[in-house]
Short mmCIF file of C-alpha atoms and ligand atoms in Angstrom, two decimals:
data_model
loop_
_atom_site.label_atom_id
_atom_site.label_comp_id
_atom_site.label_asym_id
_atom_site.label_seq_id
_atom_site.Cartn_x
_atom_site.Cartn_y
_atom_site.Cartn_z
CA MET Z 17 156.97 9.54 173.91
CA GLU Z 18 155.00 7.52 171.32
CA SER Z 19 153.72 10.66 169.66
CA LEU Z 20 157.13 11.94 168.55
CA PRO Z 21 157.66 12.44 164.79
CA ASN Z 22 160.00 10.16 162.79
CA ALA Z 23 161.60 13.05 160.95
CA VAL Z 24 162.00 16.80 161.32
CA THR Z 25 163.28 19.66 159.18
CA ILE Z 26 166.06 21.83 160.56
CA LYS Z 27 166.50 25.24 159.01
CA GLU Z 28 170.03 26.51 159.39
CA VAL Z 29 169.98 30.22 160.24
CA GLY Z 30 173.64 30.54 161.23
CA PRO Z 31 174.83 32.61 158.26
CA ARG Z 32 172.12 35.19 159.11
CA ASP Z 33 171.10 34.99 162.77
CA GLY Z 34 174.42 33.49 163.80
CA LEU Z 35 176.62 36.09 162.17
CA GLN Z 36 174.49 39.26 162.43
CA ASN Z 37 175.79 39.89 165.95
CA GLU Z 38 179.49 39.45 165.19
CA SER Z 39 181.22 42.80 165.60
CA GLU Z 40 184.28 42.15 163.39
CA GLN Z 41 183.45 42.22 159.70
CA ILE Z 42 183.70 38.67 158.33
CA PRO Z 43 185.06 38.42 154.77
CA THR Z 44 182.42 37.57 152.17
CA GLU Z 45 184.54 34.64 151.02
CA VAL Z 46 184.34 33.06 154.50
CA LYS Z 47 180.55 33.37 154.50
CA VAL Z 48 180.37 31.82 151.03
CA ASN Z 49 182.68 28.93 151.94
CA TRP Z 50 180.75 28.27 155.13
CA ILE Z 51 177.39 28.20 153.35
CA ASN Z 52 178.84 25.82 150.76
CA LEU Z 53 179.93 23.47 153.54
CA LEU Z 54 176.46 23.72 155.10
CA SER Z 55 174.92 22.92 151.72
CA HIS Z 56 176.85 19.65 151.68
CA ALA Z 57 175.75 18.70 155.19
CA GLY Z 58 172.18 17.91 154.11
CA PHE Z 59 170.02 20.89 155.08
CA GLN Z 60 166.85 21.54 153.08
CA SER Z 61 166.92 25.22 153.92
CA ILE Z 62 169.67 27.72 154.71
CA GLU Z 63 169.10 31.36 155.63
CA ILE Z 64 172.11 33.01 154.06
CA SER Z 65 171.79 36.70 155.00
CA SER Z 66 169.48 39.73 155.34
CA PHE Z 67 168.59 42.46 152.91
CA VAL Z 68 168.18 45.11 155.60
CA ASN Z 69 169.57 48.59 156.01
CA PRO Z 70 173.36 48.07 156.27
CA LYS Z 71 173.52 50.88 158.81
CA TRP Z 72 171.39 48.70 161.11
CA ILE Z 73 173.21 45.41 160.49
CA PRO Z 74 176.64 46.21 159.01
CA GLN Z 75 177.79 42.59 159.21
CA LEU Z 76 175.31 41.53 156.52
CA LYS Z 77 175.88 44.40 154.08
CA ASP Z 78 177.32 41.90 151.57
CA ALA Z 79 174.06 39.90 151.28
CA LYS Z 80 173.98 40.20 147.50
CA GLU Z 81 177.62 39.17 147.04
CA VAL Z 82 177.05 36.19 149.33
CA ALA Z 83 173.91 35.17 147.43
CA MET Z 84 175.70 35.43 144.09
CA GLY Z 85 178.85 33.69 145.36
CA ILE Z 86 177.44 30.50 146.84
CA GLU Z 87 176.95 27.19 145.06
CA ARG Z 88 173.24 26.47 144.63
CA LYS Z 89 172.61 22.85 145.43
CA SER Z 90 169.33 21.49 144.11
CA GLY Z 91 166.81 20.57 146.78
CA ILE Z 92 167.97 23.37 149.10
CA SER Z 93 165.88 26.46 149.64
CA TYR Z 94 168.22 29.45 150.00
CA ALA Z 95 166.51 32.14 152.07
CA ALA Z 96 167.09 35.67 153.35
CA LEU Z 97 165.37 38.14 155.64
CA VAL Z 98 163.65 41.11 153.99
CA PRO Z 99 162.07 43.91 156.05
CA ASN Z 100 160.37 45.80 153.21
CA TYR Z 101 159.89 46.21 149.46
CA LYS Z 102 163.45 47.48 148.94
CA GLY Z 103 164.83 44.39 150.65
CA LEU Z 104 162.59 42.15 148.60
CA GLN Z 105 163.79 43.69 145.34
CA ALA Z 106 167.39 42.99 146.34
CA ALA Z 107 166.50 39.41 147.27
CA LEU Z 108 164.73 38.93 143.92
CA ASP Z 109 167.75 40.35 142.08
CA SER Z 110 169.89 37.84 143.97
CA ASN Z 111 167.71 34.95 142.85
CA LEU Z 112 166.85 33.57 146.28
CA ASP Z 113 164.27 30.80 146.65
CA GLU Z 114 162.67 32.06 149.81
CA VAL Z 115 162.25 35.32 151.71
CA ALA Z 116 161.37 35.89 155.34
CA VAL Z 117 159.47 38.91 156.60
CA PHE Z 118 159.77 39.67 160.29
CA MET Z 119 158.07 41.52 163.10
CA SER Z 120 157.68 41.25 166.85
CA ALA Z 121 154.87 40.31 169.19
CA SER Z 122 155.81 43.28 171.38
CA GLU Z 123 155.55 46.93 170.36
CA ALA Z 124 158.86 47.97 171.91
CA HIS Z 125 160.95 45.29 170.22
CA ASN Z 126 159.19 45.90 166.91
CA LYS Z 127 160.03 49.60 167.16
CA ASN Z 128 163.63 48.97 168.17
CA ASN Z 129 164.17 46.33 165.49
CA ILE Z 130 162.36 47.70 162.45
CA ASN Z 131 161.47 51.25 163.48
CA LYS Z 132 157.70 50.85 163.18
CA THR Z 133 154.67 50.17 165.34
CA ILE Z 134 153.00 46.80 164.87
CA ASP Z 135 150.10 48.42 162.99
CA GLU Z 136 152.47 50.33 160.70
CA THR Z 137 154.28 47.06 159.94
CA TYR Z 138 151.34 45.08 158.52
CA PRO Z 139 150.92 46.98 155.22
CA VAL Z 140 154.70 46.90 154.63
CA LEU Z 141 154.86 43.13 155.09
CA SER Z 142 151.65 42.54 153.20
CA GLU Z 143 153.07 44.26 150.12
CA VAL Z 144 156.26 42.19 150.38
CA VAL Z 145 154.35 38.90 150.72
CA GLN Z 146 152.10 39.72 147.77
CA GLU Z 147 155.00 40.66 145.51
CA ALA Z 148 157.11 37.67 146.60
CA LYS Z 149 154.21 35.33 145.88
CA HIS Z 150 153.78 36.97 142.48
CA HIS Z 151 157.39 35.94 141.82
CA LYS Z 152 156.59 32.43 143.04
CA LYS Z 153 158.85 32.67 146.06
CA ARG Z 154 158.25 30.80 149.28
CA VAL Z 155 157.61 33.22 152.15
CA ARG Z 156 158.06 32.72 155.84
CA GLY Z 157 156.99 35.13 158.55
CA TYR Z 158 158.99 35.49 161.74
CA VAL Z 159 157.32 36.59 164.95
CA SER Z 160 159.87 37.63 167.58
CA THR Z 161 159.62 37.98 171.38
CA VAL Z 162 156.90 35.31 171.54
CA PHE Z 163 157.88 34.13 175.03
CA GLY Z 164 159.25 37.39 176.38
CA CYS Z 165 160.47 40.82 175.31
CA PRO Z 166 163.57 42.55 176.69
CA TYR Z 167 161.56 45.75 177.10
CA GLU Z 168 158.02 44.57 177.93
CA GLY Z 169 158.44 41.17 179.61
CA GLU Z 170 155.90 38.44 178.88
CA ILE Z 171 153.56 38.97 175.95
CA PRO Z 172 149.99 37.59 176.11
CA PHE Z 173 149.66 34.48 173.92
CA ASN Z 174 146.52 35.87 172.26
CA GLN Z 175 148.58 38.87 171.08
CA VAL Z 176 151.03 36.45 169.43
CA ALA Z 177 148.20 34.41 167.92
CA ALA Z 178 146.56 37.55 166.45
CA ILE Z 179 149.81 38.48 164.70
CA CYS Z 180 150.21 34.95 163.35
CA GLU Z 181 146.68 35.04 161.98
CA LYS Z 182 147.41 38.31 160.16
CA LEU Z 183 150.58 36.85 158.64
CA LEU Z 184 148.71 33.75 157.50
CA GLN Z 185 146.00 35.94 155.96
CA MET Z 186 148.75 37.77 154.04
CA GLY Z 187 149.72 34.39 152.58
CA VAL Z 188 152.96 33.37 154.33
CA ASP Z 189 153.72 29.67 153.89
CA GLU Z 190 155.17 29.23 157.34
CA ILE Z 191 155.51 31.10 160.62
CA SER Z 192 158.65 30.92 162.72
CA LEU Z 193 157.97 31.68 166.37
CA GLY Z 194 161.00 33.27 167.97
CA ASP Z 195 162.12 33.10 171.57
CA THR Z 196 164.38 36.01 170.72
CA ILE Z 197 166.08 36.40 174.09
CA GLY Z 198 165.92 32.77 175.14
CA VAL Z 199 163.60 33.09 178.13
CA ALA Z 200 161.05 30.38 177.30
CA ASP Z 201 160.72 27.41 179.62
CA PRO Z 202 159.12 24.04 178.78
CA LYS Z 203 155.96 24.67 180.81
CA GLN Z 204 155.43 28.03 179.11
CA VAL Z 205 155.95 26.46 175.68
CA ASP Z 206 153.44 23.75 176.54
CA ALA Z 207 150.93 26.37 177.75
CA PHE Z 208 151.45 28.31 174.52
CA PHE Z 209 150.59 25.30 172.34
CA GLU Z 210 147.55 24.48 174.50
CA GLU Z 211 146.35 28.09 174.08
CA ILE Z 212 146.73 28.24 170.30
CA LYS Z 213 145.53 24.67 169.59
CA GLY Z 214 142.67 24.76 167.10
CA ASN Z 215 143.37 28.40 166.14
CA LEU Z 216 146.65 28.10 164.26
CA PRO Z 217 147.74 25.30 161.89
CA PHE Z 218 150.62 23.54 163.66
CA SER Z 219 151.86 22.15 160.32
CA LYS Z 220 152.75 25.74 159.33
CA LEU Z 221 154.65 26.55 162.51
CA ALA Z 222 158.40 26.43 163.07
CA MET Z 223 160.08 27.08 166.42
CA HIS Z 224 163.10 29.35 166.76
CA PHE Z 225 164.71 29.07 170.17
CA HIS Z 226 167.68 30.95 171.56
CA ASN Z 227 169.59 29.24 174.34
CA THR Z 228 170.32 32.01 176.86
CA ASN Z 229 169.11 29.96 179.81
CA GLY Z 230 170.04 26.53 178.47
CA MET Z 231 166.42 25.47 177.99
CA ALA Z 232 166.24 25.41 174.20
CA LEU Z 233 166.50 21.61 173.85
CA ALA Z 234 163.88 21.10 176.56
CA ASN Z 235 161.63 23.49 174.65
CA ILE Z 236 162.27 21.51 171.47
CA LEU Z 237 161.12 18.33 173.20
CA VAL Z 238 157.86 19.96 174.26
CA SER Z 239 157.37 21.28 170.72
CA LEU Z 240 157.96 17.79 169.29
CA GLN Z 241 155.38 16.39 171.68
CA HIS Z 242 152.89 18.90 170.26
CA GLY Z 243 153.63 17.74 166.72
CA ILE Z 244 155.93 20.55 165.54
CA THR Z 245 158.39 19.26 162.94
CA THR Z 246 160.31 22.36 161.79
CA PHE Z 247 163.03 24.04 163.85
CA ASP Z 248 165.52 26.84 163.31
CA SER Z 249 169.02 26.67 164.74
CA ALA Z 250 172.52 28.02 164.15
CA LEU Z 251 175.59 25.85 163.95
CA GLY Z 252 177.80 26.04 167.03
CA GLY Z 253 175.21 28.15 168.88
CA LEU Z 254 176.29 31.39 167.20
CA GLY Z 255 173.99 34.36 167.22
CA GLY Z 256 171.79 36.92 168.86
CA CYS Z 257 169.74 39.95 167.93
CA PRO Z 258 171.53 43.31 168.16
CA TYR Z 259 168.19 44.97 168.93
CA ALA Z 260 167.31 42.66 171.83
CA LYS Z 261 169.49 43.34 174.85
CA GLY Z 262 170.32 40.07 176.57
CA ALA Z 263 169.77 37.90 173.50
CA SER Z 264 172.38 35.20 173.30
CA GLY Z 265 173.13 32.53 170.76
CA ASN Z 266 170.62 30.44 168.89
CA LEU Z 267 170.02 26.86 169.78
CA ALA Z 268 173.07 25.07 168.35
CA THR Z 269 172.31 22.99 165.26
CA ASP Z 270 174.95 20.40 166.17
CA ASP Z 271 173.39 19.87 169.62
CA LEU Z 272 169.91 19.68 168.13
CA VAL Z 273 170.94 17.18 165.46
CA HIS Z 274 172.78 15.10 168.04
CA MET Z 275 169.75 14.94 170.33
CA LEU Z 276 167.34 14.10 167.53
CA HIS Z 277 169.57 11.38 166.07
CA LYS Z 278 170.02 9.84 169.53
CA MET Z 279 166.24 9.76 169.80
CA GLY Z 280 165.95 8.05 166.40
CA ILE Z 281 164.44 11.11 164.71
CA ASN Z 282 165.70 11.63 161.18
CA THR Z 283 167.00 15.05 160.06
CA GLY Z 284 168.75 14.20 156.78
CA ILE Z 285 171.88 15.89 158.16
CA ASP Z 286 175.29 14.26 158.08
CA GLU Z 287 176.97 14.85 161.45
CA VAL Z 288 180.49 14.43 160.06
CA LYS Z 289 179.93 17.08 157.40
CA LEU Z 290 178.24 19.28 159.98
CA ARG Z 291 181.34 19.06 162.16
CA GLU Z 292 183.50 20.10 159.19
CA ALA Z 293 181.32 23.18 158.71
CA ALA Z 294 181.51 23.97 162.45
CA ARG Z 295 185.29 23.65 162.50
CA TYR Z 296 185.55 25.92 159.48
CA ILE Z 297 183.56 28.78 161.02
CA GLN Z 298 185.22 28.31 164.41
CA GLN Z 299 188.63 28.69 162.84
CA SER Z 300 187.54 31.62 160.70
CA LEU Z 301 186.02 33.51 163.64
CA ASN Z 302 188.99 32.56 165.77
CA LYS Z 303 186.87 31.70 168.80
CA GLU Z 304 185.60 28.50 170.32
CA LEU Z 305 181.99 27.76 169.50
CA ASN Z 306 179.55 27.36 172.39
CA SER Z 307 177.70 24.21 171.39
CA HIS Z 308 178.15 21.16 173.59
CA GLN Z 309 179.23 19.19 170.54
CA MET Z 310 182.00 21.65 169.69
CA GLN Z 311 183.06 22.03 173.32
CA ILE Z 312 183.51 18.26 173.53
CA TYR Z 313 185.37 18.28 170.23
CA ASN Z 314 187.65 21.13 171.34
CA ARG Z 315 188.40 19.50 174.68
CA THR Z 316 189.17 16.11 173.23
CA THR Z 317 191.30 17.37 170.36
CA LYS Z 318 193.29 19.60 172.73
CA GLU Z 319 193.80 16.63 175.07
CA ALA Z 320 194.98 14.58 172.14
CA ARG Z 321 197.64 17.13 171.28
P1 LIG X 411 164.11 52.99 158.60
O1 LIG X 411 165.26 53.85 158.95
O2 LIG X 411 162.79 53.25 159.28
O3 LIG X 411 163.88 52.92 157.02
O4 LIG X 411 164.55 51.49 158.88
P2 LIG X 411 163.40 53.97 155.98
O5 LIG X 411 162.41 53.28 155.10
O6 LIG X 411 162.97 55.25 156.67
O7 LIG X 411 164.74 54.29 155.15
C1 LIG X 411 165.89 54.84 155.77
C2 LIG X 411 167.10 54.47 154.97
O8 LIG X 411 167.24 53.04 154.99
C3 LIG X 411 167.03 54.86 153.49
O9 LIG X 411 168.36 55.14 153.06
C4 LIG X 411 166.60 53.57 152.82
O10 LIG X 411 166.99 53.50 151.46
C5 LIG X 411 167.33 52.56 153.65
P3 LIG X 411 168.92 56.66 153.01
O11 LIG X 411 167.97 57.37 152.11
O12 LIG X 411 168.88 57.17 154.43
O13 LIG X 411 170.31 56.49 152.47
N1 LIG X 411 166.69 51.23 153.59
C6 LIG X 411 167.30 50.12 153.18
N2 LIG X 411 168.56 49.87 152.76
C7 LIG X 411 168.86 48.61 152.41
N3 LIG X 411 167.97 47.58 152.46
C8 LIG X 411 166.71 47.79 152.88
C9 LIG X 411 166.34 49.11 153.26
N4 LIG X 411 165.20 49.64 153.71
C10 LIG X 411 165.42 50.94 153.90
N5 LIG X 411 165.85 46.77 152.95
C11 LIG X 411 164.44 49.13 158.44
C12 LIG X 411 163.64 50.40 158.68
C13 LIG X 411 163.45 47.98 158.56
C14 LIG X 411 165.04 49.18 157.05
C15 LIG X 411 165.56 49.04 159.51
O14 LIG X 411 164.97 49.16 160.75
C16 LIG X 411 166.31 47.74 159.44
O15 LIG X 411 167.04 47.51 158.50
N6 LIG X 411 166.17 46.89 160.45
C17 LIG X 411 166.82 45.57 160.46
C18 LIG X 411 166.89 45.03 161.82
C19 LIG X 411 167.40 43.62 161.80
O16 LIG X 411 167.85 43.09 160.79
N7 LIG X 411 167.35 42.97 162.98
C20 LIG X 411 167.80 41.61 163.15
C21 LIG X 411 166.93 40.61 162.48
S1 LIG X 411 165.45 40.18 163.37
C22 LIG X 411 165.96 38.94 164.46
O17 LIG X 411 167.13 38.70 164.61
C23 LIG X 411 164.93 38.06 165.11
C24 LIG X 411 164.79 36.70 164.45
O18 LIG X 411 166.01 35.99 164.45
C25 LIG X 411 163.75 35.86 165.17
C26 LIG X 411 163.92 35.82 166.68
O19 LIG X 411 164.99 35.42 167.17
O20 LIG X 411 162.96 36.22 167.34
C27 LIG X 411 164.32 36.84 162.99
MG1 LIG X 412 166.80 34.82 166.21
#
């Protein structure tokens, strides 16, 4: 365990990945209030929404209003997903600091999620990256279904690596590798890093685990052991991808922060303020959050009553 980092960066994706799967429309004001609470908890980066076709993701149709409504705290990079040039223009109009392009390692998920083949996707993303860079925006590239696709099963690691190389050639600053449906196991994650070692710059990689099978924290540990220091998570374990059958919630930020702090790894996040943000969204959604931290909180506060 000597090789573990002293500090990591956690990117909160709850307002986007966490909420995109919620079927009841959440008021814009709730999203804004929640992001403001998250801003005070100490994150360096918050993904606030998506500028996608609202017919595909109705929950996030108020991306612009959210972006214009939130407090902008200095030192925080406010980010949003953009699938194409139209989405980028909306993100630029909303004065975001960072945009994220996205595609999948598997053809079938790519088609289901963004209605294009992998080859058709490259020029679309390339144009977005170029234009975003021209506007001095930070750009991240998501690759989904890295450890398994709901339609195609396991995807060869060299297929994932080839996509990452293309994204890096386009000029993305960082790649987020998504276990979209939460099927990765620690041995598979280890094998993945061994395979790509020397081919991809680990300092530019972030890991994005979903927790369907309860292995997300174990996968984080393996990633830490390989020197990865950036992770995505959603507070309370909210989330899922509507175009990936079987996808469940993201790794819960509160569980991740708790584990890292127990291990003496710094995140810059204040657990008390994080709890406040979790309680706020739990109350607003009127359902108990899935994270271990919130389950413990809910049990103990109920017992106290
Ligand atoms: P399309 O239908 O092929 O698009 O969708 P199109 O270019 O043919 O245009 C069709 C209509 O969409 C037109 O409107 C466009 O204006 C409109 P119409 O003329 O019919 O009225 N349109 C847009 N509207 C608003 N914003 C835009 C936009 N672009 C086109 N940006 C498209 C292609 C990519 C737009 C669509 O498939 C889409 O929006 N997909 C979004 C899917 C999505 O958000 N999925 C969830 C996020 S990915 C994820 O969760 C995984 C991740 O978390 C990592 C992991 O876990 O692995 C990131
Ligand atoms: Mg996701």
